[in-house]
Every structure is written in C-alpha cells, then in structure tokens.
PDB file of C-alpha atoms in Angstrom:
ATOM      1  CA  UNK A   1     105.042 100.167 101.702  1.00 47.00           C
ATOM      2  CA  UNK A   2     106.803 102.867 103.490  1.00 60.00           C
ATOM      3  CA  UNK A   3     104.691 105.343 105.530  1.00 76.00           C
ATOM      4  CA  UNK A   4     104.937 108.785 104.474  1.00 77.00           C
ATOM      5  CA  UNK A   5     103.084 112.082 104.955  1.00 75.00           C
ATOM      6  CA  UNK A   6     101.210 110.892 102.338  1.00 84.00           C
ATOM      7  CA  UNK A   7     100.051 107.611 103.402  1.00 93.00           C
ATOM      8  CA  UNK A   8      96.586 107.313 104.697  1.00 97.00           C
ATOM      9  CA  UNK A   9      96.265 105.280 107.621  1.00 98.00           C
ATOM     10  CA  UNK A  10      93.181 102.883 106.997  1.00 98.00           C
ATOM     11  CA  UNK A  11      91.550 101.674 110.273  1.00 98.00           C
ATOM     12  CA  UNK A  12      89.416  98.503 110.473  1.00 98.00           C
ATOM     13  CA  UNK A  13      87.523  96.401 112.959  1.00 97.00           C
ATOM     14  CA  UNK A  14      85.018  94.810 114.403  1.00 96.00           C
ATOM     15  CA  UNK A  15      81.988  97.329 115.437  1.00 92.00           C
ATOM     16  CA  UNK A  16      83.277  98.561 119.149  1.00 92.00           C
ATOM     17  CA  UNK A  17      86.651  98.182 118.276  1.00 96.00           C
ATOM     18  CA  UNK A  18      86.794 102.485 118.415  1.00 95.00           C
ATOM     19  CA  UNK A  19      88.003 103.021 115.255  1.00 97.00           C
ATOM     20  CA  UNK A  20      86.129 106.185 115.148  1.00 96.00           C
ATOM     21  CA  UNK A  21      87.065 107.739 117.906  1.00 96.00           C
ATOM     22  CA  UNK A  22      90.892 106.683 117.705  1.00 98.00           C
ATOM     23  CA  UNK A  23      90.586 108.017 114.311  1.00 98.00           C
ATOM     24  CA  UNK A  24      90.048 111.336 115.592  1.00 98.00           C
ATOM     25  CA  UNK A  25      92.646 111.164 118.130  1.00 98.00           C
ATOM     26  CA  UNK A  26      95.393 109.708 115.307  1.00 98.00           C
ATOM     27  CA  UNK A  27      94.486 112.274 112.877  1.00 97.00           C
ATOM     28  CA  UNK A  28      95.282 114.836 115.508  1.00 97.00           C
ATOM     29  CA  UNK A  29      98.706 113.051 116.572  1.00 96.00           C
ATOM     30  CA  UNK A  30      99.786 112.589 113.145  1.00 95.00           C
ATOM     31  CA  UNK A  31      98.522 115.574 111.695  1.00 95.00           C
ATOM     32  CA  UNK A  32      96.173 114.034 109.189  1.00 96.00           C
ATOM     33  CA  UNK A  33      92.516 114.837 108.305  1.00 97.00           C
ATOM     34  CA  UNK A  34      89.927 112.493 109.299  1.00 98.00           C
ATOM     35  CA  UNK A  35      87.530 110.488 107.088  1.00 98.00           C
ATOM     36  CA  UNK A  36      84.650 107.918 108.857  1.00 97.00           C
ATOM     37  CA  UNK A  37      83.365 105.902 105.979  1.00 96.00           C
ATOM     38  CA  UNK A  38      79.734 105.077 107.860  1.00 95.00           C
ATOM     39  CA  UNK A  39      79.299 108.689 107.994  1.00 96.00           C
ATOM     40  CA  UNK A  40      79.940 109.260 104.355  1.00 96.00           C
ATOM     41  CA  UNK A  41      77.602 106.505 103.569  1.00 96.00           C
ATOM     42  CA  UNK A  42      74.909 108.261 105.728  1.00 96.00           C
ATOM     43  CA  UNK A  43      75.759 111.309 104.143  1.00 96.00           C
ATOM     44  CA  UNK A  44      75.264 109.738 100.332  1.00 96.00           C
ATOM     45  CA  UNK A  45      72.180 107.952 100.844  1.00 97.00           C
ATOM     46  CA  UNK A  46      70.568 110.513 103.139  1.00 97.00           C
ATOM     47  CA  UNK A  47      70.137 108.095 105.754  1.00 95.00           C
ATOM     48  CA  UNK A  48      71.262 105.955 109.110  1.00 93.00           C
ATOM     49  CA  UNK A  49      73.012 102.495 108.399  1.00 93.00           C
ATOM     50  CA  UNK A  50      70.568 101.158 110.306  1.00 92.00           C
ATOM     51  CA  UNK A  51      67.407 102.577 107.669  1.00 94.00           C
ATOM     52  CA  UNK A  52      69.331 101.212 104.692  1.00 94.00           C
ATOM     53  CA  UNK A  53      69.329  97.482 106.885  1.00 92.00           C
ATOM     54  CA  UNK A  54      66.142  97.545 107.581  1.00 92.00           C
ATOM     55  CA  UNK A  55      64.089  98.810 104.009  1.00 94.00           C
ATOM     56  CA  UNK A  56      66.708  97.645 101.837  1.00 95.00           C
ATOM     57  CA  UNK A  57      68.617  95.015 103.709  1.00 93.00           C
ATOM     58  CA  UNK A  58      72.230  94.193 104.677  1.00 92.00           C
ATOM     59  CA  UNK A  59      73.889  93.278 101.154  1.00 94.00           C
ATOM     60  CA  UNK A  60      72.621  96.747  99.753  1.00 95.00           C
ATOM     61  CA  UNK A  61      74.494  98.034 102.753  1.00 95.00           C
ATOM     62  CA  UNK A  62      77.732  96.221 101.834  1.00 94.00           C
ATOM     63  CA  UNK A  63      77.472  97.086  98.231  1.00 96.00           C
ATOM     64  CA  UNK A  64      77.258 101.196  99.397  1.00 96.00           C
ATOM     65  CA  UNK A  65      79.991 100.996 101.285  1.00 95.00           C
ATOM     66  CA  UNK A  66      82.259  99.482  98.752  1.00 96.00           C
ATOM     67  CA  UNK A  67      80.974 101.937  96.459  1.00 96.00           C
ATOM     68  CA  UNK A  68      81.653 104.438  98.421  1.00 96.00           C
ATOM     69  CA  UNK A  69      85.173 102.867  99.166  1.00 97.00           C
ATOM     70  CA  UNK A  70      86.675 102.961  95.787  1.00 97.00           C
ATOM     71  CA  UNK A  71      85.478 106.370  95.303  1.00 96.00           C
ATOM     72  CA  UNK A  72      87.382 107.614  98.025  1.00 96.00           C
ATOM     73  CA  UNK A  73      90.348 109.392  96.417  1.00 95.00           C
ATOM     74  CA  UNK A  74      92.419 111.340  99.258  1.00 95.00           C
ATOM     75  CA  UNK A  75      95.990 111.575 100.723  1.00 95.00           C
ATOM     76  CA  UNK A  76      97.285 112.205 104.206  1.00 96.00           C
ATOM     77  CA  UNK A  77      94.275 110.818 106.226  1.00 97.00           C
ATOM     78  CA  UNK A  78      93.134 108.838 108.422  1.00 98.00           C
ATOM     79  CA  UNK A  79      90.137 106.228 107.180  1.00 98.00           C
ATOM     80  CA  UNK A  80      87.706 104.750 109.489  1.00 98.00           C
ATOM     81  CA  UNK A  81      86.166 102.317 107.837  1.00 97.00           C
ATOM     82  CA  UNK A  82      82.783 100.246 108.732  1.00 92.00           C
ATOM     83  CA  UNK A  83      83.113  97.489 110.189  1.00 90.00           C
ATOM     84  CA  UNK A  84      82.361  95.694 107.137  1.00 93.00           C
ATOM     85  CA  UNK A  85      84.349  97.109 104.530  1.00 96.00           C
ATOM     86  CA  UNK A  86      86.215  93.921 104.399  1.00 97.00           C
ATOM     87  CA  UNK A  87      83.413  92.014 102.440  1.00 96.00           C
ATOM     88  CA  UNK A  88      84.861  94.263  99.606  1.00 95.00           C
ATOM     89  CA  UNK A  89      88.237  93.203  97.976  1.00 96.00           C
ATOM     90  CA  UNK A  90      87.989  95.541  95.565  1.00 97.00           C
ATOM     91  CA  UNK A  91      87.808  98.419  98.109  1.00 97.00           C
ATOM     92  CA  UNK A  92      90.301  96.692 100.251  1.00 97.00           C
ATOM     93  CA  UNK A  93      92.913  96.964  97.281  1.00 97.00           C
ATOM     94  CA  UNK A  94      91.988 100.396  96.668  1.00 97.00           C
ATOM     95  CA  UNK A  95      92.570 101.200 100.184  1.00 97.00           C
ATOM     96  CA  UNK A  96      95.301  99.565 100.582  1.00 96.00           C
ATOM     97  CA  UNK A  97      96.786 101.453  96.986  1.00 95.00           C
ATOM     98  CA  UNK A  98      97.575 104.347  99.003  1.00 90.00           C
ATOM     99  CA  UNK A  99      97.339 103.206 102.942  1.00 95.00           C
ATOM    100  CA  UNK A 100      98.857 100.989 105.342  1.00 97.00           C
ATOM    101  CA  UNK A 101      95.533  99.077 107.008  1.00 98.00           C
ATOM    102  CA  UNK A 102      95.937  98.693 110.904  1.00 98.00           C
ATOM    103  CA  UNK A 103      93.323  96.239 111.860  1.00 98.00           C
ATOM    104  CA  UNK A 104      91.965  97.273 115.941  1.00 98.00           C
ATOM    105  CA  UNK A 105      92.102  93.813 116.857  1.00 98.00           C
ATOM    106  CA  UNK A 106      89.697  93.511 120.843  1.00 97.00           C
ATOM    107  CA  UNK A 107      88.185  90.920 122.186  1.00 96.00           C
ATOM    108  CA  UNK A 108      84.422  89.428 121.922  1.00 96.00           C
ATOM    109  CA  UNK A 109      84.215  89.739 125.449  1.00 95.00           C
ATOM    110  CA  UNK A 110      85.052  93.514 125.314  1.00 95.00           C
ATOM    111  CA  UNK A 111      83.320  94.251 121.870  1.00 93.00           C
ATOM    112  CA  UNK A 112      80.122  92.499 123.189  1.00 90.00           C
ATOM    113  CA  UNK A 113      80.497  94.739 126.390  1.00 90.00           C
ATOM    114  CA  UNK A 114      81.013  97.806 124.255  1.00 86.00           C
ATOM    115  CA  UNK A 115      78.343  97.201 121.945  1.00 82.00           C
ATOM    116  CA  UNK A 116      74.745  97.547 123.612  1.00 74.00           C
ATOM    117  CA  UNK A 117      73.075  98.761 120.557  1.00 67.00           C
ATOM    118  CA  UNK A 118      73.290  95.840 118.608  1.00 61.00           C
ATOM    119  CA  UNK A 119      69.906  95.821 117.376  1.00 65.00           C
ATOM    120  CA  UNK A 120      69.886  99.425 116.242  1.00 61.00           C
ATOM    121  CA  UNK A 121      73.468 100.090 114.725  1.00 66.00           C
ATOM    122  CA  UNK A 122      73.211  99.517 111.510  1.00 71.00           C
ATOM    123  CA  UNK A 123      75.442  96.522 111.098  1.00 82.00           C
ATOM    124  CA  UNK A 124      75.755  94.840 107.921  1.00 84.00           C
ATOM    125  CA  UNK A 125      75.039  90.814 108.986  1.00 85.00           C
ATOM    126  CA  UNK A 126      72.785  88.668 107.909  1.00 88.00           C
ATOM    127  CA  UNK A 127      69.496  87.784 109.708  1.00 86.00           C
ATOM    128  CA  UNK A 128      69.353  85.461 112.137  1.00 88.00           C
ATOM    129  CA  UNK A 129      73.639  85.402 112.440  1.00 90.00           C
ATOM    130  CA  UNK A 130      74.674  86.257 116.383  1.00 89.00           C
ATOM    131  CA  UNK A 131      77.431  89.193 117.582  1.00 90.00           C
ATOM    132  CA  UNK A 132      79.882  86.001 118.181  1.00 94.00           C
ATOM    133  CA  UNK A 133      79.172  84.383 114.999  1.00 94.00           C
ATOM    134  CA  UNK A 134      80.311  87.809 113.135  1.00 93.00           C
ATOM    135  CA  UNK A 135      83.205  88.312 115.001  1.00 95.00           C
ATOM    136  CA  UNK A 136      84.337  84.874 113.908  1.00 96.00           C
ATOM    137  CA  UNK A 137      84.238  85.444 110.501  1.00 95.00           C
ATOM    138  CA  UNK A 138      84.998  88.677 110.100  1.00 96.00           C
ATOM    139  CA  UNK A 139      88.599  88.095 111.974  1.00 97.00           C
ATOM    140  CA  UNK A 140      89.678  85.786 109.617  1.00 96.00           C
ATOM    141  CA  UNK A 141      88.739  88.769 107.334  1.00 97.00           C
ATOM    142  CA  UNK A 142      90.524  91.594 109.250  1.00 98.00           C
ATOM    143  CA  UNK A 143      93.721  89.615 109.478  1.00 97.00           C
ATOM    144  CA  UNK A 144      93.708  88.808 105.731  1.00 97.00           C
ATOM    145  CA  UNK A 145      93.779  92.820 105.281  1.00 97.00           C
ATOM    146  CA  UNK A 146      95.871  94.114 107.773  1.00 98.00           C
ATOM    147  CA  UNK A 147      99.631  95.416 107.268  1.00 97.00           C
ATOM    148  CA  UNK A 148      99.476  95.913 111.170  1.00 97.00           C
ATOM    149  CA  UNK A 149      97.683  94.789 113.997  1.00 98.00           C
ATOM    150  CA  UNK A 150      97.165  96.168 117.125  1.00 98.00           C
ATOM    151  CA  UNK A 151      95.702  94.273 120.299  1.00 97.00           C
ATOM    152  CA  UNK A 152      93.660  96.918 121.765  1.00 97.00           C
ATOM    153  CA  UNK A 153      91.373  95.171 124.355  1.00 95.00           C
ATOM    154  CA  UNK A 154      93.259  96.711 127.493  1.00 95.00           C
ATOM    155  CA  UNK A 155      94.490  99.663 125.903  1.00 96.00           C
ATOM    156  CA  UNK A 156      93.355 103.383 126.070  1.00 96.00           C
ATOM    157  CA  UNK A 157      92.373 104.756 123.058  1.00 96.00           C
ATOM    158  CA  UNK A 158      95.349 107.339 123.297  1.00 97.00           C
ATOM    159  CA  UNK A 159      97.789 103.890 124.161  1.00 97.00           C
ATOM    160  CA  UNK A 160      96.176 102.664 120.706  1.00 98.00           C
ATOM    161  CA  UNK A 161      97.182 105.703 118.803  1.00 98.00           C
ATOM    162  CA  UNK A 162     100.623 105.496 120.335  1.00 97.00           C
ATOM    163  CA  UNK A 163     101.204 101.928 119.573  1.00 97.00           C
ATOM    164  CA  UNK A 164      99.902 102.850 116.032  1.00 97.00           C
ATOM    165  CA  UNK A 165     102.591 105.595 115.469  1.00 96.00           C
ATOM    166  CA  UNK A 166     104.988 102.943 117.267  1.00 96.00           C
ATOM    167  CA  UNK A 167     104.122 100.406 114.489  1.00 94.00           C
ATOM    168  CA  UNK A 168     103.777 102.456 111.674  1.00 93.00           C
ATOM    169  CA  UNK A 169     107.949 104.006 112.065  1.00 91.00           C
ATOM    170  CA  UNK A 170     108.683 100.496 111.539  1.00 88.00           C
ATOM    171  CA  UNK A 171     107.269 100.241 108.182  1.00 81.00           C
TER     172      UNK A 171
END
C-alpha cells in the first residue's frame, strides 16, 4: 500500500511501548488527527479498562475493543490502538483496509521499567499470566500485523516519530 494523505497510520504495541503519546506527536508532524482506541472504549462503556477487567473480565475487554475497532471508519489519522487489539483479526484487517500498521517494537526490560501500574491498567490478560509471559505472545502477534516496525527501546519519542515518517516515504 502506498502512504497517502489519506492513509491512517495504525500504531500498535505492547502496553509502555508509547503509542499514545507518539501518537500525538505523529499526528502533529504529519498533520493528521489523533484517535486512542482505549480512550474510545472508556468513552463507550462509560468506564476505565481496568473496571471492565475487573466486573466483567478480560475477554469482554477484548471483544469491546474489536467492536469498537471495526467501527472505526476515518481517514487521515493516526490510530493508537490498545495493546491488545491484535487478539482481533477481524479488526486487524479492517485497520489495515485503510492504514499502514507500524508495530513500536521495545524491549521487556524497558516495557517492564515503564510499566509500574501493572496491576491497575486495565490490561486485557488472563489471570494468573505474568508481564513477560504477555510480551511473548503478543510479539509473535505484533509482527504478524505490522507493515513496519520500529525498534524504539533507545529512542526518543520524537526519534520514533521521525523514523516513522522515515519508514513510511518508503512505502
């Protein structure tokens, strides 16, 4: 796919991977607006990701945010998605449809550094499965998905934008 204006630029990662906050800073660079999927799934349900975990557990979770996903319908963004969006093929196609995905690829080391709230963040894992253990499998996931990868783990989040728009005039 060739990138053009209209292309959305579809970011995904592990939780800690600052997909949200280079979102922000890509949208600005590339002129863009600026969607983050957890927040529209807060928004819909009226709640934290964390509330929908805990009273209605972590598959509910999943299955919101691939609804929420496929009925995303918008040009000329860029897409922050959750960090596990990638459970959803279905969404993954539909993002793809219109997007080139650019998977923030850090390391555990870094992400487990990052992420001190792991308790309270509102990830979508199973009980009783570790930080490490997701990682693992949701790489294998990420790299399925991605048109473009970026390793991030020593990079600002401004070098990460740039080596985005690097990657993306290549496409």
């Amino acid at each position: 796919m060739g990138v053009t204006q209209e292309t959305n630029i579809v970011l995904i990662g592990m939780p800690g991977s600052g997909k949200s906050t280079v979102g922000i800073i890509l949208a600005k660079m590339t002129s863009r607006d600026f969607v983050d999927t957890d927040v529209l799934i807060q928004v819909s349900q009226r709640k934290s990701l964390q509330d929908i975990v805990d009273n209605d557990g972590y598959l509910v979770l999943r299955r919101i945010e691939e609804k929420e996903l496929l009925a995303l319908n918008c040009q000329h963004h860029v897409i922050a998605t959750g960090g596990s969006a990638v459970y959803g093929p279905k969404a993954m196609e539909h993002l793809k449809s219109n997007g080139i995905i650019v998977f923030i690829d850090v390391d555990l080391h870094t992400l487990e550094s990052r992420v001190t709230d792991y308790e309270s963040r509102g990830l979508a894992i199973p009980p009783g499965q570790n930080f490490p253990e997701l990682f693992e499998e949701r790489l294998k996931l990420y790299r399925r998905y991605a048109d473009v990868t970026i390793h991030a783990t020593n990079l600002s989040q401004e070098q990460v934008c740039e080596e985005i728009i690097t990657e993306l005039r290549t496409q």
